[in-house]
Amino acid sequence: MDAAELRRRTQVTLRDRVHRVRTGWLLAAQAAVAAGGAWYVAHDLLGHRQPYFAPIAAVVTLAISMGQRMRRAFEIVAGNAVGILLGELLVLYIGRGVWQLALVVFLAMSLAVFLGGSAALVSQSASSGILVATLLPTSSDYFLSRFVDAVVGGSVALVVMGLLLPLNPLTVVSRAVTPLLDSLSRGLHEGADALEHRDADAAQAALVDMREAEGQLRAFGESLSAGRELSTIAPVHWRKRAALTEYVDAADHLARALRNSRVLVRRITSILHDGERVPPPLVDAVHQLADSVDLLRRDLAAAREPEDSRDAVTRALQASRQAHVEGLDFSGQVVFAQVRSTATDLLRACGLPREDAERLVRRAGGRAGR
């Protein structure tokens, strides 16, 4: 690896880390407020002397990944409560020891399974029971207070999550889709540049980068789950469900566009390795597809009709038809077909029904095989 490549990768890593901090500050703020609020309720309002389970339960609840917080949050609260309650009751009456610890774990996990809990609930109930049965003092002064603290912590976390500091679902989704669309646009532009300059190595590098975008696609899918959850539990964001639906409707089509674009760029490498002819309109068609992705990202973020993106797709189809008329070899014909497939995907992502998208492709790009 040369110095320039190392510098590029280091810069990308630093940029990604700064981006993660910027996007995660509100999650940290939620955890901080929830921890402080849980301590205040348990210590100052309820009078518990050492309510450490309250802030712990609050932070653990908020540490759950977005998109499954509500269900998992209730499971964490229930798991903590089950484990602590069993631990307190059993240790108070049968004392501590090896067999007592084993009994606490067995009963806590069995009860969690009986209640239909997931792995999170089962493991949380067992670990909470172990903590009570091995480390914490046994005293009638503390009887059931830790159980109450766990419930308080989880409840405060849910209030912070849904009412006090709710995340904006559109911000969550927009931040996740931007890297995906950037990767798709960049890969198409780099593929078109490689085709124009007949640089097979550059085309291969673009293909590798586009393969790595699969992780960004998964992150986008997770953000959609998070956005739907946030728009449900946070009353202040209920009105954003319609705008969120545009991202939801576009998701499958963007996934297909990414995969079809990878096939397109892979075939560009074949054109260059095989020395096939490259009509200039074919280069322009791939660039126009990339431009349509940039325009779609802008329009989705602004919640407006993506007409400019559709126009760019139309130009890509017209250019590909001209390239087809000028003459394409085998891999060039595949690129021509993939331009049409990707164009269909992007038109669907722009909100066009399937019939309308296919009609526009036929009208602007001609019929395949002509």
mmCIF file of C-alpha atoms in Angstrom, residues 14-286:
data_model
loop_
_atom_site.group_PDB
_atom_site.id
_atom_site.type_symbol
_atom_site.label_atom_id
_atom_site.label_comp_id
_atom_site.label_asym_id
_atom_site.label_seq_id
_atom_site.Cartn_x
_atom_site.Cartn_y
_atom_site.Cartn_z
ATOM 1 C CA LEU A 14 -11.317 9.830 10.492
ATOM 2 C CA ARG A 15 -14.236 11.291 8.558
ATOM 3 C CA ASP A 16 -16.365 8.257 9.359
ATOM 4 C CA ARG A 17 -15.510 8.511 13.045
ATOM 5 C CA VAL A 18 -16.384 12.203 13.190
ATOM 6 C CA HIS A 19 -19.617 11.435 11.355
ATOM 7 C CA ARG A 20 -20.485 8.740 13.903
ATOM 8 C CA VAL A 21 -19.898 11.175 16.785
ATOM 9 C CA ARG A 22 -22.038 13.847 15.138
ATOM 10 C CA THR A 23 -24.882 11.435 14.474
ATOM 11 C CA GLY A 24 -24.661 9.798 17.911
ATOM 12 C CA TRP A 25 -24.590 12.816 20.185
ATOM 13 C CA LEU A 26 -28.355 12.791 20.735
ATOM 14 C CA LEU A 27 -28.256 9.136 21.760
ATOM 15 C CA ALA A 28 -25.602 10.044 24.326
ATOM 16 C CA ALA A 29 -27.748 12.952 25.496
ATOM 17 C CA GLN A 30 -30.745 10.629 25.859
ATOM 18 C CA ALA A 31 -28.698 8.231 27.989
ATOM 19 C CA ALA A 32 -27.327 11.070 30.134
ATOM 20 C CA VAL A 33 -30.754 12.589 30.784
ATOM 21 C CA ALA A 34 -32.312 9.187 31.445
ATOM 22 C CA ALA A 35 -29.555 8.175 33.885
ATOM 23 C CA GLY A 36 -29.837 11.427 35.816
ATOM 24 C CA GLY A 37 -33.628 11.323 35.785
ATOM 25 C CA ALA A 38 -33.737 7.718 36.964
ATOM 26 C CA TRP A 39 -31.390 8.490 39.874
ATOM 27 C CA TYR A 40 -33.451 11.530 40.813
ATOM 28 C CA VAL A 41 -36.740 9.602 40.850
ATOM 29 C CA ALA A 42 -35.342 6.628 42.784
ATOM 30 C CA HIS A 43 -33.095 8.560 45.184
ATOM 31 C CA ASP A 44 -34.827 11.877 45.762
ATOM 32 C CA LEU A 45 -38.463 11.033 45.201
ATOM 33 C CA LEU A 46 -38.607 7.430 46.424
ATOM 34 C CA GLY A 47 -35.892 7.804 49.057
ATOM 35 C CA HIS A 48 -33.715 4.828 48.042
ATOM 36 C CA ARG A 49 -30.230 5.296 49.461
ATOM 37 C CA GLN A 50 -28.196 3.644 46.661
ATOM 38 C CA PRO A 51 -30.416 3.242 43.594
ATOM 39 C CA TYR A 52 -27.624 2.249 41.209
ATOM 40 C CA PHE A 53 -29.928 -0.143 39.361
ATOM 41 C CA ALA A 54 -32.086 2.789 38.218
ATOM 42 C CA PRO A 55 -29.491 4.599 36.033
ATOM 43 C CA ILE A 56 -28.023 1.262 34.907
ATOM 44 C CA ALA A 57 -31.418 0.052 33.701
ATOM 45 C CA ALA A 58 -32.011 3.396 31.955
ATOM 46 C CA VAL A 59 -28.717 3.316 30.072
ATOM 47 C CA VAL A 60 -29.024 -0.363 29.159
ATOM 48 C CA THR A 61 -32.494 0.295 27.761
ATOM 49 C CA LEU A 62 -31.294 3.207 25.623
ATOM 50 C CA ALA A 63 -28.212 1.314 24.447
ATOM 51 C CA ILE A 64 -30.428 -1.035 22.451
ATOM 52 C CA SER A 65 -30.079 -0.481 18.720
ATOM 53 C CA MET A 66 -32.678 1.692 17.056
ATOM 54 C CA GLY A 67 -35.563 -0.052 15.351
ATOM 55 C CA GLN A 68 -36.239 -2.522 18.148
ATOM 56 C CA ARG A 69 -36.052 -0.269 21.166
ATOM 57 C CA MET A 70 -39.619 -0.446 22.375
ATOM 58 C CA ARG A 71 -39.928 -4.215 22.322
ATOM 59 C CA ARG A 72 -36.408 -4.792 23.633
ATOM 60 C CA ALA A 73 -36.792 -2.028 26.196
ATOM 61 C CA PHE A 74 -39.772 -3.749 27.761
ATOM 62 C CA GLU A 75 -37.841 -7.020 27.683
ATOM 63 C CA ILE A 76 -34.843 -5.451 29.411
ATOM 64 C CA VAL A 77 -37.057 -3.918 32.100
ATOM 65 C CA ALA A 78 -38.881 -7.219 32.585
ATOM 66 C CA GLY A 79 -35.632 -9.197 32.618
ATOM 67 C CA ASN A 80 -34.059 -6.919 35.192
ATOM 68 C CA ALA A 81 -37.168 -7.030 37.308
ATOM 69 C CA VAL A 82 -37.461 -10.824 37.183
ATOM 70 C CA GLY A 83 -33.808 -11.433 38.014
ATOM 71 C CA ILE A 84 -33.614 -8.864 40.787
ATOM 72 C CA LEU A 85 -36.890 -9.896 42.369
ATOM 73 C CA LEU A 86 -35.948 -13.566 42.427
ATOM 74 C CA GLY A 87 -32.452 -12.789 43.654
ATOM 75 C CA GLU A 88 -33.679 -10.614 46.482
ATOM 76 C CA LEU A 89 -36.383 -13.018 47.625
ATOM 77 C CA LEU A 90 -34.213 -16.130 47.525
ATOM 78 C CA VAL A 91 -31.081 -14.616 49.064
ATOM 79 C CA LEU A 92 -33.120 -13.030 51.835
ATOM 80 C CA TYR A 93 -34.674 -16.376 52.825
ATOM 81 C CA ILE A 94 -32.073 -19.038 51.875
ATOM 82 C CA GLY A 95 -28.825 -17.077 52.029
ATOM 83 C CA ARG A 96 -25.835 -17.084 49.693
ATOM 84 C CA GLY A 97 -23.760 -19.946 48.333
ATOM 85 C CA VAL A 98 -23.008 -22.056 45.307
ATOM 86 C CA TRP A 99 -26.298 -23.875 45.160
ATOM 87 C CA GLN A 100 -28.269 -20.727 45.966
ATOM 88 C CA LEU A 101 -26.602 -18.935 43.031
ATOM 89 C CA ALA A 102 -27.337 -21.851 40.726
ATOM 90 C CA LEU A 103 -30.956 -21.875 41.870
ATOM 91 C CA VAL A 104 -31.350 -18.141 41.229
ATOM 92 C CA VAL A 105 -29.999 -18.486 37.668
ATOM 93 C CA PHE A 106 -32.116 -21.555 36.946
ATOM 94 C CA LEU A 107 -35.342 -20.004 38.200
ATOM 95 C CA ALA A 108 -34.717 -16.598 36.583
ATOM 96 C CA MET A 109 -34.014 -18.103 33.168
ATOM 97 C CA SER A 110 -36.868 -20.584 33.429
ATOM 98 C CA LEU A 111 -39.335 -17.860 34.344
ATOM 99 C CA ALA A 112 -38.089 -15.665 31.489
ATOM 100 C CA VAL A 113 -38.513 -18.535 29.023
ATOM 101 C CA PHE A 114 -41.965 -19.297 30.442
ATOM 102 C CA LEU A 115 -42.956 -15.672 29.833
ATOM 103 C CA GLY A 116 -41.941 -16.076 26.184
ATOM 104 C CA GLY A 117 -38.931 -13.807 26.425
ATOM 105 C CA SER A 118 -36.227 -13.433 23.808
ATOM 106 C CA ALA A 119 -32.557 -14.099 24.400
ATOM 107 C CA ALA A 120 -32.209 -10.524 25.686
ATOM 108 C CA LEU A 121 -34.819 -11.041 28.399
ATOM 109 C CA VAL A 122 -33.408 -14.434 29.403
ATOM 110 C CA SER A 123 -29.811 -13.240 29.660
ATOM 111 C CA GLN A 124 -30.777 -10.001 31.409
ATOM 112 C CA SER A 125 -32.821 -11.808 34.050
ATOM 113 C CA ALA A 126 -29.981 -14.258 34.728
ATOM 114 C CA SER A 127 -27.278 -11.580 34.954
ATOM 115 C CA SER A 128 -29.381 -9.388 37.251
ATOM 116 C CA GLY A 129 -30.083 -12.353 39.507
ATOM 117 C CA ILE A 130 -26.359 -13.187 39.653
ATOM 118 C CA LEU A 131 -25.494 -9.616 40.601
ATOM 119 C CA VAL A 132 -27.990 -9.564 43.462
ATOM 120 C CA ALA A 133 -27.073 -13.046 44.668
ATOM 121 C CA THR A 134 -23.313 -12.544 44.735
ATOM 122 C CA LEU A 135 -22.322 -8.911 45.211
ATOM 123 C CA LEU A 136 -25.018 -6.811 46.789
ATOM 124 C CA PRO A 137 -25.708 -6.616 50.507
ATOM 125 C CA THR A 138 -28.712 -8.419 51.887
ATOM 126 C CA SER A 139 -30.806 -6.295 54.201
ATOM 127 C CA SER A 140 -34.464 -5.709 54.888
ATOM 128 C CA ASP A 141 -33.733 -2.025 54.251
ATOM 129 C CA TYR A 142 -33.109 -2.868 50.589
ATOM 130 C CA PHE A 143 -35.935 -5.375 50.223
ATOM 131 C CA LEU A 144 -37.551 -4.938 46.775
ATOM 132 C CA SER A 145 -35.952 -1.511 46.319
ATOM 133 C CA ARG A 146 -33.639 -2.794 43.603
ATOM 134 C CA PHE A 147 -36.608 -4.280 41.796
ATOM 135 C CA VAL A 148 -38.333 -0.878 41.941
ATOM 136 C CA ASP A 149 -35.118 0.851 40.801
ATOM 137 C CA ALA A 150 -34.931 -1.354 37.698
ATOM 138 C CA VAL A 151 -38.523 -0.559 36.794
ATOM 139 C CA VAL A 152 -37.936 3.154 37.410
ATOM 140 C CA GLY A 153 -34.817 3.204 35.220
ATOM 141 C CA GLY A 154 -36.485 1.463 32.309
ATOM 142 C CA SER A 155 -39.591 3.622 32.580
ATOM 143 C CA VAL A 156 -37.617 6.868 32.651
ATOM 144 C CA ALA A 157 -35.677 5.701 29.576
ATOM 145 C CA LEU A 158 -38.916 5.098 27.691
ATOM 146 C CA VAL A 159 -40.190 8.568 28.622
ATOM 147 C CA VAL A 160 -36.955 10.191 27.452
ATOM 148 C CA MET A 161 -37.000 8.124 24.254
ATOM 149 C CA GLY A 162 -40.581 8.895 23.319
ATOM 150 C CA LEU A 163 -41.355 12.315 24.834
ATOM 151 C CA LEU A 164 -38.436 14.367 26.135
ATOM 152 C CA LEU A 165 -35.663 13.825 23.548
ATOM 153 C CA PRO A 166 -37.108 11.790 20.684
ATOM 154 C CA LEU A 167 -34.907 11.339 17.638
ATOM 155 C CA ASN A 168 -36.199 12.736 14.355
ATOM 156 C CA PRO A 169 -37.113 9.706 12.187
ATOM 157 C CA LEU A 170 -36.394 11.583 8.959
ATOM 158 C CA THR A 171 -32.963 12.586 10.216
ATOM 159 C CA VAL A 172 -32.177 8.999 11.177
ATOM 160 C CA VAL A 173 -33.186 7.697 7.746
ATOM 161 C CA SER A 174 -31.613 10.540 5.775
ATOM 162 C CA ARG A 175 -28.264 10.074 7.504
ATOM 163 C CA ALA A 176 -28.337 6.383 6.685
ATOM 164 C CA VAL A 177 -29.377 6.696 3.047
ATOM 165 C CA THR A 178 -26.890 9.476 2.192
ATOM 166 C CA PRO A 179 -23.756 7.268 2.335
ATOM 167 C CA LEU A 180 -25.576 4.613 0.284
ATOM 168 C CA LEU A 181 -26.581 7.034 -2.459
ATOM 169 C CA ASP A 182 -23.140 8.651 -2.369
ATOM 170 C CA SER A 183 -21.510 5.257 -2.928
ATOM 171 C CA LEU A 184 -23.893 4.408 -5.764
ATOM 172 C CA SER A 185 -23.372 7.751 -7.496
ATOM 173 C CA ARG A 186 -19.608 7.703 -6.999
ATOM 174 C CA GLY A 187 -19.325 4.146 -8.305
ATOM 175 C CA LEU A 188 -21.253 4.994 -11.466
ATOM 176 C CA HIS A 189 -19.261 8.173 -12.086
ATOM 177 C CA GLU A 190 -15.972 6.338 -11.543
ATOM 178 C CA GLY A 191 -17.123 3.519 -13.817
ATOM 179 C CA ALA A 192 -18.028 6.025 -16.536
ATOM 180 C CA ASP A 193 -14.660 7.787 -16.148
ATOM 181 C CA ALA A 194 -12.855 4.459 -16.377
ATOM 182 C CA LEU A 195 -14.812 3.613 -19.514
ATOM 183 C CA GLU A 196 -13.980 6.963 -21.094
ATOM 184 C CA HIS A 197 -10.260 6.699 -20.327
ATOM 185 C CA ARG A 198 -10.133 2.926 -20.903
ATOM 186 C CA ASP A 199 -8.713 2.356 -17.402
ATOM 187 C CA ALA A 200 -9.549 -1.203 -16.349
ATOM 188 C CA ASP A 201 -7.881 -0.807 -12.939
ATOM 189 C CA ALA A 202 -10.035 2.216 -12.125
ATOM 190 C CA ALA A 203 -13.157 0.284 -13.121
ATOM 191 C CA GLN A 204 -12.148 -2.591 -10.862
ATOM 192 C CA ALA A 205 -11.536 -0.191 -7.957
ATOM 193 C CA ALA A 206 -14.997 1.321 -8.482
ATOM 194 C CA LEU A 207 -16.500 -2.162 -8.418
ATOM 195 C CA VAL A 208 -14.770 -2.988 -5.123
ATOM 196 C CA ASP A 209 -16.090 0.224 -3.553
ATOM 197 C CA MET A 210 -19.620 -0.553 -4.712
ATOM 198 C CA ARG A 211 -19.456 -4.017 -3.179
ATOM 199 C CA GLU A 212 -18.593 -2.439 0.163
ATOM 200 C CA ALA A 213 -21.798 -0.394 -0.071
ATOM 201 C CA GLU A 214 -23.756 -3.527 0.856
ATOM 202 C CA GLY A 215 -23.140 -2.661 4.511
ATOM 203 C CA GLN A 216 -24.589 0.797 3.902
ATOM 204 C CA LEU A 217 -27.642 -0.845 2.366
ATOM 205 C CA ARG A 218 -28.153 -2.907 5.530
ATOM 206 C CA ALA A 219 -27.732 0.219 7.665
ATOM 207 C CA PHE A 220 -30.390 1.953 5.561
ATOM 208 C CA GLY A 221 -32.796 -0.926 6.137
ATOM 209 C CA GLU A 222 -32.188 -0.762 9.876
ATOM 210 C CA SER A 223 -32.757 2.993 9.842
ATOM 211 C CA LEU A 224 -36.153 2.462 8.210
ATOM 212 C CA SER A 225 -37.170 0.187 11.075
ATOM 213 C CA ALA A 226 -35.933 2.810 13.510
ATOM 214 C CA GLY A 227 -37.770 5.577 11.682
ATOM 215 C CA ARG A 228 -41.056 3.690 11.714
ATOM 216 C CA GLU A 229 -40.655 3.027 15.422
ATOM 217 C CA LEU A 230 -39.815 6.655 16.201
ATOM 218 C CA SER A 231 -42.748 7.964 14.177
ATOM 219 C CA THR A 232 -45.001 5.667 16.210
ATOM 220 C CA ILE A 233 -43.798 6.273 19.772
ATOM 221 C CA ALA A 234 -42.981 10.005 19.587
ATOM 222 C CA PRO A 235 -46.137 12.139 19.232
ATOM 223 C CA VAL A 236 -44.104 15.124 18.053
ATOM 224 C CA HIS A 237 -43.086 13.133 14.970
ATOM 225 C CA TRP A 238 -46.422 11.578 14.035
ATOM 226 C CA ARG A 239 -46.848 14.033 11.160
ATOM 227 C CA LYS A 240 -43.644 12.811 9.534
ATOM 228 C CA ARG A 241 -45.014 9.391 8.673
ATOM 229 C CA ALA A 242 -45.976 10.469 5.150
ATOM 230 C CA ALA A 243 -42.480 11.736 4.355
ATOM 231 C CA LEU A 244 -40.987 8.598 5.863
ATOM 232 C CA THR A 245 -43.152 6.493 3.555
ATOM 233 C CA GLU A 246 -41.250 7.884 0.561
ATOM 234 C CA TYR A 247 -38.036 6.360 1.898
ATOM 235 C CA VAL A 248 -39.788 3.101 2.718
ATOM 236 C CA ASP A 249 -41.230 2.875 -0.798
ATOM 237 C CA ALA A 250 -37.830 3.626 -2.354
ATOM 238 C CA ALA A 251 -35.838 1.130 -0.284
ATOM 239 C CA ASP A 252 -36.297 -2.054 -2.342
ATOM 240 C CA HIS A 253 -35.755 -0.202 -5.611
ATOM 241 C CA LEU A 254 -32.543 1.398 -4.345
ATOM 242 C CA ALA A 255 -31.294 -2.047 -3.336
ATOM 243 C CA ARG A 256 -31.962 -3.334 -6.860
ATOM 244 C CA ALA A 257 -30.362 -0.235 -8.375
ATOM 245 C CA LEU A 258 -27.194 -0.853 -6.366
ATOM 246 C CA ARG A 259 -26.967 -4.488 -7.442
ATOM 247 C CA ASN A 260 -27.760 -3.750 -11.087
ATOM 248 C CA SER A 261 -25.163 -0.977 -11.046
ATOM 249 C CA ARG A 262 -22.546 -3.415 -9.779
ATOM 250 C CA VAL A 263 -23.303 -5.682 -12.720
ATOM 251 C CA LEU A 264 -23.018 -2.647 -14.995
ATOM 252 C CA VAL A 265 -19.591 -1.658 -13.655
ATOM 253 C CA ARG A 266 -18.422 -5.277 -13.745
ATOM 254 C CA ARG A 267 -19.274 -5.357 -17.445
ATOM 255 C CA ILE A 268 -17.387 -2.104 -17.943
ATOM 256 C CA THR A 269 -14.275 -3.936 -16.745
ATOM 257 C CA SER A 270 -15.028 -6.664 -19.312
ATOM 258 C CA ILE A 271 -15.337 -4.080 -22.095
ATOM 259 C CA LEU A 272 -11.940 -2.689 -21.183
ATOM 260 C CA HIS A 273 -10.221 -6.058 -20.774
ATOM 261 C CA ASP A 274 -11.626 -7.294 -24.081
ATOM 262 C CA GLY A 275 -10.848 -4.102 -25.973
ATOM 263 C CA GLU A 276 -14.441 -3.542 -27.103
ATOM 264 C CA ARG A 277 -15.451 -0.300 -28.763
ATOM 265 C CA VAL A 278 -16.880 2.442 -26.535
ATOM 266 C CA PRO A 279 -19.282 4.878 -28.212
ATOM 267 C CA PRO A 280 -19.181 8.223 -26.338
ATOM 268 C CA PRO A 281 -22.959 8.148 -25.644
ATOM 269 C CA LEU A 282 -22.457 5.017 -23.537
ATOM 270 C CA VAL A 283 -20.141 6.955 -21.227
ATOM 271 C CA ASP A 284 -22.680 9.761 -21.045
ATOM 272 C CA ALA A 285 -25.463 7.300 -20.196
ATOM 273 C CA VAL A 286 -23.613 6.017 -17.126
#
